[in-house]
CSV table of C-alpha atoms and ligand atoms in Angstrom, one decimal:
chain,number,residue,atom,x,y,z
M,178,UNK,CA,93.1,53.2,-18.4
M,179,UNK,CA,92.1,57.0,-18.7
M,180,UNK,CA,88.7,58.2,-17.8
M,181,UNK,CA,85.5,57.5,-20.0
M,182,UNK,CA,85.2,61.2,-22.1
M,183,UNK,CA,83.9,61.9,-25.3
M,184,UNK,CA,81.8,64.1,-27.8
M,185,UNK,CA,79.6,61.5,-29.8
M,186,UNK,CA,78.3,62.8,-33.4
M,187,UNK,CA,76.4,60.7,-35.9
M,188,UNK,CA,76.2,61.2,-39.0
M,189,UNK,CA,72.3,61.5,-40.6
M,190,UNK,CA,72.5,59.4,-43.9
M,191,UNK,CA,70.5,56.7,-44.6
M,192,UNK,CA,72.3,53.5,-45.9
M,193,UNK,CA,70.6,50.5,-48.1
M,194,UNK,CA,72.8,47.4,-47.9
M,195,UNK,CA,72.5,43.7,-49.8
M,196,UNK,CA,73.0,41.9,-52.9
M,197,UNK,CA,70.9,43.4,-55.8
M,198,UNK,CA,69.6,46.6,-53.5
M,199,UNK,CA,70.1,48.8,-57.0
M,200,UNK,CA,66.7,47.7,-58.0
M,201,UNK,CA,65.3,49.9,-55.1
M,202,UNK,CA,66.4,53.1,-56.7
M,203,UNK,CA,62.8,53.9,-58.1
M,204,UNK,CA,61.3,53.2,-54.3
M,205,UNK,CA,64.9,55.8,-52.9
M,206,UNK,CA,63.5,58.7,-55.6
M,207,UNK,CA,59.8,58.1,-55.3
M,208,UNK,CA,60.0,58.1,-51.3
M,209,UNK,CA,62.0,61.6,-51.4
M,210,UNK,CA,59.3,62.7,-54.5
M,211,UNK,CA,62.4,62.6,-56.6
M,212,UNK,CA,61.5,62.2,-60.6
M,213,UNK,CA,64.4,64.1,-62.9
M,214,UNK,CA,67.9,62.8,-61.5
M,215,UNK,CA,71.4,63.6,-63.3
M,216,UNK,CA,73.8,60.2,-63.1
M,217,UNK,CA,77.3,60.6,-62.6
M,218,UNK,CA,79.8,58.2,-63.5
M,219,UNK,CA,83.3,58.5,-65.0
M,220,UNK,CA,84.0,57.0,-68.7
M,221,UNK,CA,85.0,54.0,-67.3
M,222,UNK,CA,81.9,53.2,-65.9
M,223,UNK,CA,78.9,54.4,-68.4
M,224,UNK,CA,77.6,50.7,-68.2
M,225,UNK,CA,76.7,51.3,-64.4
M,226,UNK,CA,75.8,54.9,-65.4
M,227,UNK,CA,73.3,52.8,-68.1
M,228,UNK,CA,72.5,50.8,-65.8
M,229,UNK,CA,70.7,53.0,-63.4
M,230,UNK,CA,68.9,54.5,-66.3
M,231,UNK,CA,67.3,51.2,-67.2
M,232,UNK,CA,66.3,50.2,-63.4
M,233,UNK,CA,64.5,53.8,-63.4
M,234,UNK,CA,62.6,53.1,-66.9
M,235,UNK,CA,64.8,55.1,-69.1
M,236,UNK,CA,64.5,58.1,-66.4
M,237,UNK,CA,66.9,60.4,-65.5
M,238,UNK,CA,69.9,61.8,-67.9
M,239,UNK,CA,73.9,60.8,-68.0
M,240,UNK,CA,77.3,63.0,-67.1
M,241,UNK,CA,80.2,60.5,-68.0
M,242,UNK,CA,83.0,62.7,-67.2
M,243,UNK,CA,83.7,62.4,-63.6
M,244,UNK,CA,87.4,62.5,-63.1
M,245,UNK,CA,90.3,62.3,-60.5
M,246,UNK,CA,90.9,65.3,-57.9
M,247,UNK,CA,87.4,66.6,-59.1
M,248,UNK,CA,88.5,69.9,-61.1
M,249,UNK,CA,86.2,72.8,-60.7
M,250,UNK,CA,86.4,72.8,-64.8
M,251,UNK,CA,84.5,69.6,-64.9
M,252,UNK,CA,82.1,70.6,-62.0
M,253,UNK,CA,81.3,73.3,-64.2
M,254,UNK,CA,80.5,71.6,-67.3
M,255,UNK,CA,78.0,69.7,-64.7
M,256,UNK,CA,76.6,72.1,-63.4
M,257,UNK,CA,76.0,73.8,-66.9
M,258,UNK,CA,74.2,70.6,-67.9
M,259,UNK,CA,72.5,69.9,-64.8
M,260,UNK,CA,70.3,72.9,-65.1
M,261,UNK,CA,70.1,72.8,-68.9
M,262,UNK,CA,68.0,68.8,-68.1
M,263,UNK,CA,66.8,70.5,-65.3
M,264,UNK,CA,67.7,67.8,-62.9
M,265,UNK,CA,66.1,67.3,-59.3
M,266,UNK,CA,68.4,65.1,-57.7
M,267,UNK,CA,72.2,63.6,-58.3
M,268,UNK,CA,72.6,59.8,-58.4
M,269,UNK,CA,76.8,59.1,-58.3
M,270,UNK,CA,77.5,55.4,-59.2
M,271,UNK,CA,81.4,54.8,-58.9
M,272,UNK,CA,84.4,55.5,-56.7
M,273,UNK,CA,85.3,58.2,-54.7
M,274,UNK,CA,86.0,60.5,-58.1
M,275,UNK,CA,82.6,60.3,-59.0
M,276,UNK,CA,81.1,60.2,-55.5
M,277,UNK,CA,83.2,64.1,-55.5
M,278,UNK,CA,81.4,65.4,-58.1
M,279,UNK,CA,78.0,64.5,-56.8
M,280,UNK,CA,79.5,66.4,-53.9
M,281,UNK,CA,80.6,69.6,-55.8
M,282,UNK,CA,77.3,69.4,-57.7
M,283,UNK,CA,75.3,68.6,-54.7
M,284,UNK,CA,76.9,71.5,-52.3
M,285,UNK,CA,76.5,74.3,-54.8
M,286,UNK,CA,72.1,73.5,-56.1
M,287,UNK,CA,71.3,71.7,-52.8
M,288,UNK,CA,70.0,69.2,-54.7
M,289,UNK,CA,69.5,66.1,-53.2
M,290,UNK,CA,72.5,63.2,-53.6
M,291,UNK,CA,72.1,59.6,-53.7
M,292,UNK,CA,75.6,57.4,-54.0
M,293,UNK,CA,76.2,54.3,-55.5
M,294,UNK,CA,79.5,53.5,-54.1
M,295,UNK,CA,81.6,50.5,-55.8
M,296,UNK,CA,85.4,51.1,-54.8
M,297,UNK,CA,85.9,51.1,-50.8
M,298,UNK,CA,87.6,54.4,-50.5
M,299,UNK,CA,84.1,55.6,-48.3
M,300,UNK,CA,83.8,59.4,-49.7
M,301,UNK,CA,80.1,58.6,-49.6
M,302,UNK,CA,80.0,58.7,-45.9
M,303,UNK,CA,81.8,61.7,-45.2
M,304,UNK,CA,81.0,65.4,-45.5
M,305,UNK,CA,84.1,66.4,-46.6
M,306,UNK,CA,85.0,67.1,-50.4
M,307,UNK,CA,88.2,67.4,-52.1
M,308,UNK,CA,88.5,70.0,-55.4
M,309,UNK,CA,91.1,70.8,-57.5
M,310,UNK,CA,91.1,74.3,-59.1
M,311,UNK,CA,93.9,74.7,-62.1
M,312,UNK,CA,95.8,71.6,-60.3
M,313,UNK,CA,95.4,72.7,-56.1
M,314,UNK,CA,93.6,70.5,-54.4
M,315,UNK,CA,91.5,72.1,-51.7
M,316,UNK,CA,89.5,70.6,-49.2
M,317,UNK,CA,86.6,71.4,-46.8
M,318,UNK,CA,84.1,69.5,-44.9
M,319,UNK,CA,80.6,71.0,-44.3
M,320,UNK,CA,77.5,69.1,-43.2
M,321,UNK,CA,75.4,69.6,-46.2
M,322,UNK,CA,78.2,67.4,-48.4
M,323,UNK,CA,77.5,64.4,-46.9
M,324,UNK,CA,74.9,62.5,-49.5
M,325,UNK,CA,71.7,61.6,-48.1
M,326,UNK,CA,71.6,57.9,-49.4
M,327,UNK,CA,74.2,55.5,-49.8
M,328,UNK,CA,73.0,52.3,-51.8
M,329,UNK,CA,75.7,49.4,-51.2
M,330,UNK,CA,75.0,46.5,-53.7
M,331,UNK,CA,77.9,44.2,-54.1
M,332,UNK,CA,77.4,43.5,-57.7
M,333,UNK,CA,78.6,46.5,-58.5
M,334,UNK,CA,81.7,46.1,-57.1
M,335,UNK,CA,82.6,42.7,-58.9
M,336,UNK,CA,84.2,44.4,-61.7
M,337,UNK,CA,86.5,46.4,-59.6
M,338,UNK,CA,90.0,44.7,-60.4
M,339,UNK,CA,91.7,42.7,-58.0
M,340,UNK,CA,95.0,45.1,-58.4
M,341,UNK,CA,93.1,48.3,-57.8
M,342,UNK,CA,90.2,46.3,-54.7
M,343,UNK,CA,93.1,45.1,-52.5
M,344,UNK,CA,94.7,48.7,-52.4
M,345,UNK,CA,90.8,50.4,-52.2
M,346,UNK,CA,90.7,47.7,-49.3
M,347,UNK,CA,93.8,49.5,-47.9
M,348,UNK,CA,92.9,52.9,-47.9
M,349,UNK,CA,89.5,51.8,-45.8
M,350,UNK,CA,91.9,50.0,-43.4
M,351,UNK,CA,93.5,53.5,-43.2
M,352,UNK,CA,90.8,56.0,-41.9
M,353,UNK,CA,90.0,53.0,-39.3
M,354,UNK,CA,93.6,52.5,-38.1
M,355,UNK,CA,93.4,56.6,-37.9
M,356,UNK,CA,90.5,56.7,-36.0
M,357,UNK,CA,91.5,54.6,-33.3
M,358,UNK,CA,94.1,57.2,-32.5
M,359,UNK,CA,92.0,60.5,-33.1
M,360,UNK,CA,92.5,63.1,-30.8
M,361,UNK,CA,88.6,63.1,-30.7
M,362,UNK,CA,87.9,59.3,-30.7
M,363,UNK,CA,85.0,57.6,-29.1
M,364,UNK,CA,84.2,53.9,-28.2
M,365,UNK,CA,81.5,53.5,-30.7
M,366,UNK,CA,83.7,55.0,-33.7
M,367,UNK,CA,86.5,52.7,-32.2
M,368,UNK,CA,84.1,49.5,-32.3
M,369,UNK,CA,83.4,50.2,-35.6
M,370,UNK,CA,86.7,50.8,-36.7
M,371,UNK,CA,88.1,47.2,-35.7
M,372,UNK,CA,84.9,45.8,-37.0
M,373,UNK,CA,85.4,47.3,-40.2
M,374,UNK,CA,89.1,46.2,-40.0
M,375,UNK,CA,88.2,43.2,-39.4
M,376,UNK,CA,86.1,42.5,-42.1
M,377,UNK,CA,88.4,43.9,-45.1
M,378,UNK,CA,91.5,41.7,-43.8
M,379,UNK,CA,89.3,38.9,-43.7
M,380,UNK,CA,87.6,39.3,-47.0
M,381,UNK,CA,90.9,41.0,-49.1
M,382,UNK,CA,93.3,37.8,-49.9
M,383,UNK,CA,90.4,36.3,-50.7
M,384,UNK,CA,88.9,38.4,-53.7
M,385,UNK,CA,92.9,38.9,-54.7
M,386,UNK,CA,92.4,35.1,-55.6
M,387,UNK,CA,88.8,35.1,-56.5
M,388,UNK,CA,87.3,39.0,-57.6
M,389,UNK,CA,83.8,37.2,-58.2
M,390,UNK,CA,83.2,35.7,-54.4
M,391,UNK,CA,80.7,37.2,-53.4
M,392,UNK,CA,80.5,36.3,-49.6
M,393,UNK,CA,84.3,37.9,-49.7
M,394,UNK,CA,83.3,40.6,-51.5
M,395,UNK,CA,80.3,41.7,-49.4
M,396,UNK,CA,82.3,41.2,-46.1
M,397,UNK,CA,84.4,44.1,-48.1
M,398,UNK,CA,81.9,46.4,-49.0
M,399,UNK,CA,80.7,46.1,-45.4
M,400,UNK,CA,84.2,47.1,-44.0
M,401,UNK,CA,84.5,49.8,-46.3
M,402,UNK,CA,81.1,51.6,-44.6
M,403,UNK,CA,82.2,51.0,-41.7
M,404,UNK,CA,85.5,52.8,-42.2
M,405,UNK,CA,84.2,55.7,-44.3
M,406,UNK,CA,82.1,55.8,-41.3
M,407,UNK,CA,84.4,56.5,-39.2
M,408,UNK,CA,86.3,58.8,-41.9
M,409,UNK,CA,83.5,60.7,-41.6
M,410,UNK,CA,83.4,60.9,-37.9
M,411,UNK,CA,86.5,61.8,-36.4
M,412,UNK,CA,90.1,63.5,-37.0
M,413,UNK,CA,92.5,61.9,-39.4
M,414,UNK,CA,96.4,62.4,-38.4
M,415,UNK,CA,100.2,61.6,-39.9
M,416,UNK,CA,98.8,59.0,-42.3
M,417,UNK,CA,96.2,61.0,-44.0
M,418,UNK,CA,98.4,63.8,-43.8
M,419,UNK,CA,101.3,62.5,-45.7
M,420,UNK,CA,99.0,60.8,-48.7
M,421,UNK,CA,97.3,64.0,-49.0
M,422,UNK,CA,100.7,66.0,-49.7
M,423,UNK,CA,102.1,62.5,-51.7
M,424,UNK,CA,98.9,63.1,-53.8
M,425,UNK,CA,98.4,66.4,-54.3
M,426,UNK,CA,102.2,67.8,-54.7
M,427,UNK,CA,103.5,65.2,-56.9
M,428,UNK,CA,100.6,63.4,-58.7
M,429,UNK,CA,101.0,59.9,-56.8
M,430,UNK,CA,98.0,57.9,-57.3
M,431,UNK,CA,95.7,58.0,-54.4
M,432,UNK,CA,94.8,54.1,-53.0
M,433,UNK,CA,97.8,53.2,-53.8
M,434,UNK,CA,100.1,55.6,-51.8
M,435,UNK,CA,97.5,55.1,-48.7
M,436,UNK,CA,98.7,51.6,-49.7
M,437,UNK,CA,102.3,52.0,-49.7
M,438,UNK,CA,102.4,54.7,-46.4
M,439,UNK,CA,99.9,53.1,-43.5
M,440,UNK,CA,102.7,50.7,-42.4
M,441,UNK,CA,105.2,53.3,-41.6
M,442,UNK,CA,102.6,56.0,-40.3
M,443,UNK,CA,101.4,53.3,-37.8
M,444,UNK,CA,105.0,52.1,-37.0
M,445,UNK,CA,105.4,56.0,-36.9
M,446,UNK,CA,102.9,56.5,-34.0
M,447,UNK,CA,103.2,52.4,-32.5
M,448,UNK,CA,105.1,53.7,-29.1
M,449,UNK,CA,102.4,56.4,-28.6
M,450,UNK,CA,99.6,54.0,-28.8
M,451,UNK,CA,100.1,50.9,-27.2
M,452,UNK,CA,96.5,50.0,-26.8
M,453,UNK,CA,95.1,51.0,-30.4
M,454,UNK,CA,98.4,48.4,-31.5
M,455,UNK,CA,97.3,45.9,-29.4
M,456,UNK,CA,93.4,45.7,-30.5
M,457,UNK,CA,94.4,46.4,-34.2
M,458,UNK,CA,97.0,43.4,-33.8
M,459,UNK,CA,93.8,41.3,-32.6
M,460,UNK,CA,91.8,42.0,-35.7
M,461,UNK,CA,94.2,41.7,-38.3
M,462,UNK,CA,94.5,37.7,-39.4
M,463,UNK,CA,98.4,36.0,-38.4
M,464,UNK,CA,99.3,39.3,-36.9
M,465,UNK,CA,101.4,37.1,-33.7
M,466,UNK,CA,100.0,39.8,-31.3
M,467,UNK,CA,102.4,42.7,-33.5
M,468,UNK,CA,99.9,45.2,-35.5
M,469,UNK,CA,102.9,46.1,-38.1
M,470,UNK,CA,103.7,42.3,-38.4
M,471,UNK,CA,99.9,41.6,-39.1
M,472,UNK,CA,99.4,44.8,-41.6
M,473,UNK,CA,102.8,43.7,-43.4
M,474,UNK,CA,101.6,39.7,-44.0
M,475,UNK,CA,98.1,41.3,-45.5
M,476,UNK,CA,100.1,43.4,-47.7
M,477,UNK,CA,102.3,40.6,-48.8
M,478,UNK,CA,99.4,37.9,-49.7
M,479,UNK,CA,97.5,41.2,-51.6
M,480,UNK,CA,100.1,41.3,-54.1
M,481,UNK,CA,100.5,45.4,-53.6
M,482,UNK,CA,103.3,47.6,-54.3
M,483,UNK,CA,105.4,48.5,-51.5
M,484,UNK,CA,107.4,51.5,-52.7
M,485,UNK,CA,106.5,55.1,-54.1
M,486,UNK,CA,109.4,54.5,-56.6
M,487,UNK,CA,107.0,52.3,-58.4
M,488,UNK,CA,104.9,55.2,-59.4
M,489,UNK,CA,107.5,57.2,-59.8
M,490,UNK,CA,108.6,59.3,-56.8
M,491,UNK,CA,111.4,60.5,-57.1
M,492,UNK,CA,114.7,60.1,-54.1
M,493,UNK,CA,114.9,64.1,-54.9
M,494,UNK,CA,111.9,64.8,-54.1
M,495,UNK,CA,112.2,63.3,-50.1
M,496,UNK,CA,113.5,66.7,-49.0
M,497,UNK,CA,110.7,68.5,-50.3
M,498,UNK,CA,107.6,66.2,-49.2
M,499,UNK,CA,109.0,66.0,-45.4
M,500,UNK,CA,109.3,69.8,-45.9
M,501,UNK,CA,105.5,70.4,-46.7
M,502,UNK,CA,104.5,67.5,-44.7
M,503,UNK,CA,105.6,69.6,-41.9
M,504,UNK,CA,104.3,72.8,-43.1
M,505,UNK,CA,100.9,72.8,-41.4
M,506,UNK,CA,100.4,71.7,-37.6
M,507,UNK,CA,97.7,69.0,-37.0
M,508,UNK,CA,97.1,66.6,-34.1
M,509,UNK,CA,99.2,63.4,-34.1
M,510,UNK,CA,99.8,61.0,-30.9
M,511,UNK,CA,103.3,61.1,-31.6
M,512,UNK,CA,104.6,64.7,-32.1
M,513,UNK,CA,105.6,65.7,-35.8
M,514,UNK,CA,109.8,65.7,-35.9
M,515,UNK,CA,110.9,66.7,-39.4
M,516,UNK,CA,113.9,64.5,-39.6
M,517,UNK,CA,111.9,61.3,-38.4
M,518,UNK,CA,109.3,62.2,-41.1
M,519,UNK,CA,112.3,63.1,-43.2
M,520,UNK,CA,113.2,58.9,-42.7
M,521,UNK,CA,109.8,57.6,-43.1
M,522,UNK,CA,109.3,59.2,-46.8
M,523,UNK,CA,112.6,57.9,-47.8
M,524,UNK,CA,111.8,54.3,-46.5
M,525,UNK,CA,108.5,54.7,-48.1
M,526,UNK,CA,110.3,55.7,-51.9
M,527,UNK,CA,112.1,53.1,-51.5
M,528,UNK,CA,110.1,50.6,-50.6
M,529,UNK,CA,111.8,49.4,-47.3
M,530,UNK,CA,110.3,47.4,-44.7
M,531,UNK,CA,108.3,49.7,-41.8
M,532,UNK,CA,110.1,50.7,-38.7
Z,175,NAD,P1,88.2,56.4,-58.4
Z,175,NAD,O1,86.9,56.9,-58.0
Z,175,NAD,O2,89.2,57.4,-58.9
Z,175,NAD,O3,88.1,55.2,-59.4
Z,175,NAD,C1,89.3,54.7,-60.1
Z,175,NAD,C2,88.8,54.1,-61.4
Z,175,NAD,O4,88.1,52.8,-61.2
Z,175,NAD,C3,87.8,54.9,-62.2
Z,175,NAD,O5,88.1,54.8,-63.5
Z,175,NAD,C4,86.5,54.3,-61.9
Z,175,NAD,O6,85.6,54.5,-62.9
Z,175,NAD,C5,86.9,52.8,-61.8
Z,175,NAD,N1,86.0,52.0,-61.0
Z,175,NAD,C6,85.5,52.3,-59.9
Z,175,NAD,N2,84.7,51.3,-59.4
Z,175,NAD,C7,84.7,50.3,-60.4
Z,175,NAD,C8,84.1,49.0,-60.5
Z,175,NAD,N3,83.4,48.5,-59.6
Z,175,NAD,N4,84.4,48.3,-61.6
Z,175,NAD,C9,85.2,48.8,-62.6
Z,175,NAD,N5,85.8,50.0,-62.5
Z,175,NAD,C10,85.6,50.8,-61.4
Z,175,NAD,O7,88.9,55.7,-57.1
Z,175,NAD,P2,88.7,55.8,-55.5
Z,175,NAD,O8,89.9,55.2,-54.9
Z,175,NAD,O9,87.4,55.2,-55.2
Z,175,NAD,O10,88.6,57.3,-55.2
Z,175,NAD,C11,89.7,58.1,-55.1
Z,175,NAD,C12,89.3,59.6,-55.1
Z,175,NAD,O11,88.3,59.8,-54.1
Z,175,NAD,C13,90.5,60.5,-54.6
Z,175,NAD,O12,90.4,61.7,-55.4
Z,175,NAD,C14,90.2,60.8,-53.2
Z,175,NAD,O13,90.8,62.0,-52.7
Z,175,NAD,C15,88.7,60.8,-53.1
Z,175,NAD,N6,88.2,60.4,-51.8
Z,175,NAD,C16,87.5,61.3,-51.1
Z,175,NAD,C17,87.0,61.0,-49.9
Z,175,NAD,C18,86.2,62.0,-49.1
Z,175,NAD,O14,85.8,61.7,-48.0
Z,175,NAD,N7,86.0,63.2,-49.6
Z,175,NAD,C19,87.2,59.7,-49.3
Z,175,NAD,C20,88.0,58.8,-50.0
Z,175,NAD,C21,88.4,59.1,-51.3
């Protein structure tokens, strides 16, 4: 094995975990001499948005039109109204479209952000925020996005569908499959990374068959910290790469496609990494010692769908996602060859097995 080096980084948020941890919201404001918040939730969720308001006495005002890709329109329509309430802090309750407003809203009044995550996508533990301005999606990481408190109460996330909880599931599974292999891993980020794998393969079948179990569903919510954790930590490669061009450049939706690709981006990079295949094949539940074998089984008894053709992606459109995919150089274990990239897109539009 190589030599022991690494940089080590954490990341200063404070994170309330357990069953029924909502009620403390009063105690998070009043602690940080908070009294005048702005909630955030999408028109989906205005019950968890009502919610809040109730725990905090009637306190604090709403902003129900958090949305996908977080356009800079609807950011300013936020801002607009967070100064016309005059609002002291942001409280996001929701996924990670929410969670990017809070962000967008957060970075440009330095106002204070407390999240209420309740997918497992793990934007609240990273300081990096994806906008869209008329339909680009731009992204940047700075410090001062990453929210201050995370609350993680697994009641929320019982009403998350079954459908869209095992491909959320996924997507955490992703950024800790990805940070195993960063060019600037470390061991704790990598301990945490097959801890929170090994939580969400555990937990996933399970809510699949039964969204309401709790046990399952907090094993879940404590994978999915764990692997925004380590989202937020180190580099993400090929994987995140290729869902962020999927996403942005033709409107695939996003924990789906993570979904669909991490297969074939770990098959991709399997005879770079030999060790990261052989610890992730030890975490993940009736893997027989092969990572891919292990990843494909958990996809299989989750019910997901396996190809981008399902969401309409297009056969045409192969050329053209291998030709941005390759557009902009980034670190990867296994170099970046356009024609084997070229493959792994088509196999992934199809839905073929990973290779
Ligand atoms: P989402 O936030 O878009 O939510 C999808 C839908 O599910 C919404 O309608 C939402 O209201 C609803 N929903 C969420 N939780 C629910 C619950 N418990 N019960 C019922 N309905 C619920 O989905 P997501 O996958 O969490 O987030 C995806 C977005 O977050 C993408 O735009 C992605 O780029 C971004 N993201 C950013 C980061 C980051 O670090 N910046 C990390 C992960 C994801």
């Amino acid at each position: 094995a190589a030599p022991l080096n690494f940089i080590y980084n954490v990341a200063p948020s404070r994170v309330v975990f357990g069953q029924g941890k909502i009620q403390t919201l009063p105690d998070e404001l009043a602690r940080q001499g908070l009294k005048t918040p702005l909630i955030l939730t999408t028109p989906q969720q205005i019950q968890h948005g009502e919610k809040v308001k109730a725990i905090l006495g009637g306190v604090g005002n709403l902003f129900t039109e958090a949305t996908m890709h977080t356009p800079t329109s609807v950011t300013d329509t936020a801002l607009a109204f967070t100064k016309s309430v005059d609002a002291d802090s942001i409280i996001s309750i929701g996924g990670g479209s929410t969670i990017g407003l809070g962000k967008a809203i957060s970075i440009r009044t330095g106002l204070p952000h407390i999240c209420i995550p309740t997918t497992y996508a793990g934007s609240e533990m990273t300081p990096i925020l994806g906008e869209s301005v008329d339909g680009l999606k731009k992204t940047r990481s700075d410090p001062k996005i990453l929210p201050g408190t995370v609350i993680y109460d697994v009641d929320l996330t019982l009403s998350l569908p079954p459908g869209m909880s095992a491909t959320s599931g996924i997507n955490a599974i992703a950024h800790s499959v990805e940070a195993l292999y960063a060019q600037n891993a470390n061991p704790i980020i990598s301990l945490l990374a097959l801890e929170g794998v090994k939580a969400l393969a555990g937990a996933l079948p399970t809510i699949v068959e039964s969204p309401s179990d709790v046990t399952a569903r907090t094993s879940a919510q404590y994978g999915a910290w764990l692997c925004g954790l380590c989202l937020g930590s180190v580099g993400m490669s090929i994987h995140h790469k290729l869902c962020h061009t999927l996403g942005g450049s033709f409107g695939l939706p996003h924990a789906e496609t993570h979904t669909i690709v991490l297969p074939h981006a770990l098959a991709y990079n399997a005879p770079r990494i030999p060790e990261v295949m052989e610890k992730l094949a030890a975490v993940l539940p009736e893997s027989n010692g092969d990572a891919i074998h292990g990843l494909n089984v958990l996809l299989t008894r989750l019910k997901v769908q396996r190809g981008l053709n399902q969401f309409g992606f297009k056969v045409e459109d192969v050329d053209k996602a291998a030709d941005i995919a390759v557009s902009n150089p980034y670190y990867n274990p296994r170099p970046i060859e356009r024609d084997l990239i070229r493959e792994l897109i088509r196999r992934t539009q199809a839905g073929e097995d990973a290779r």
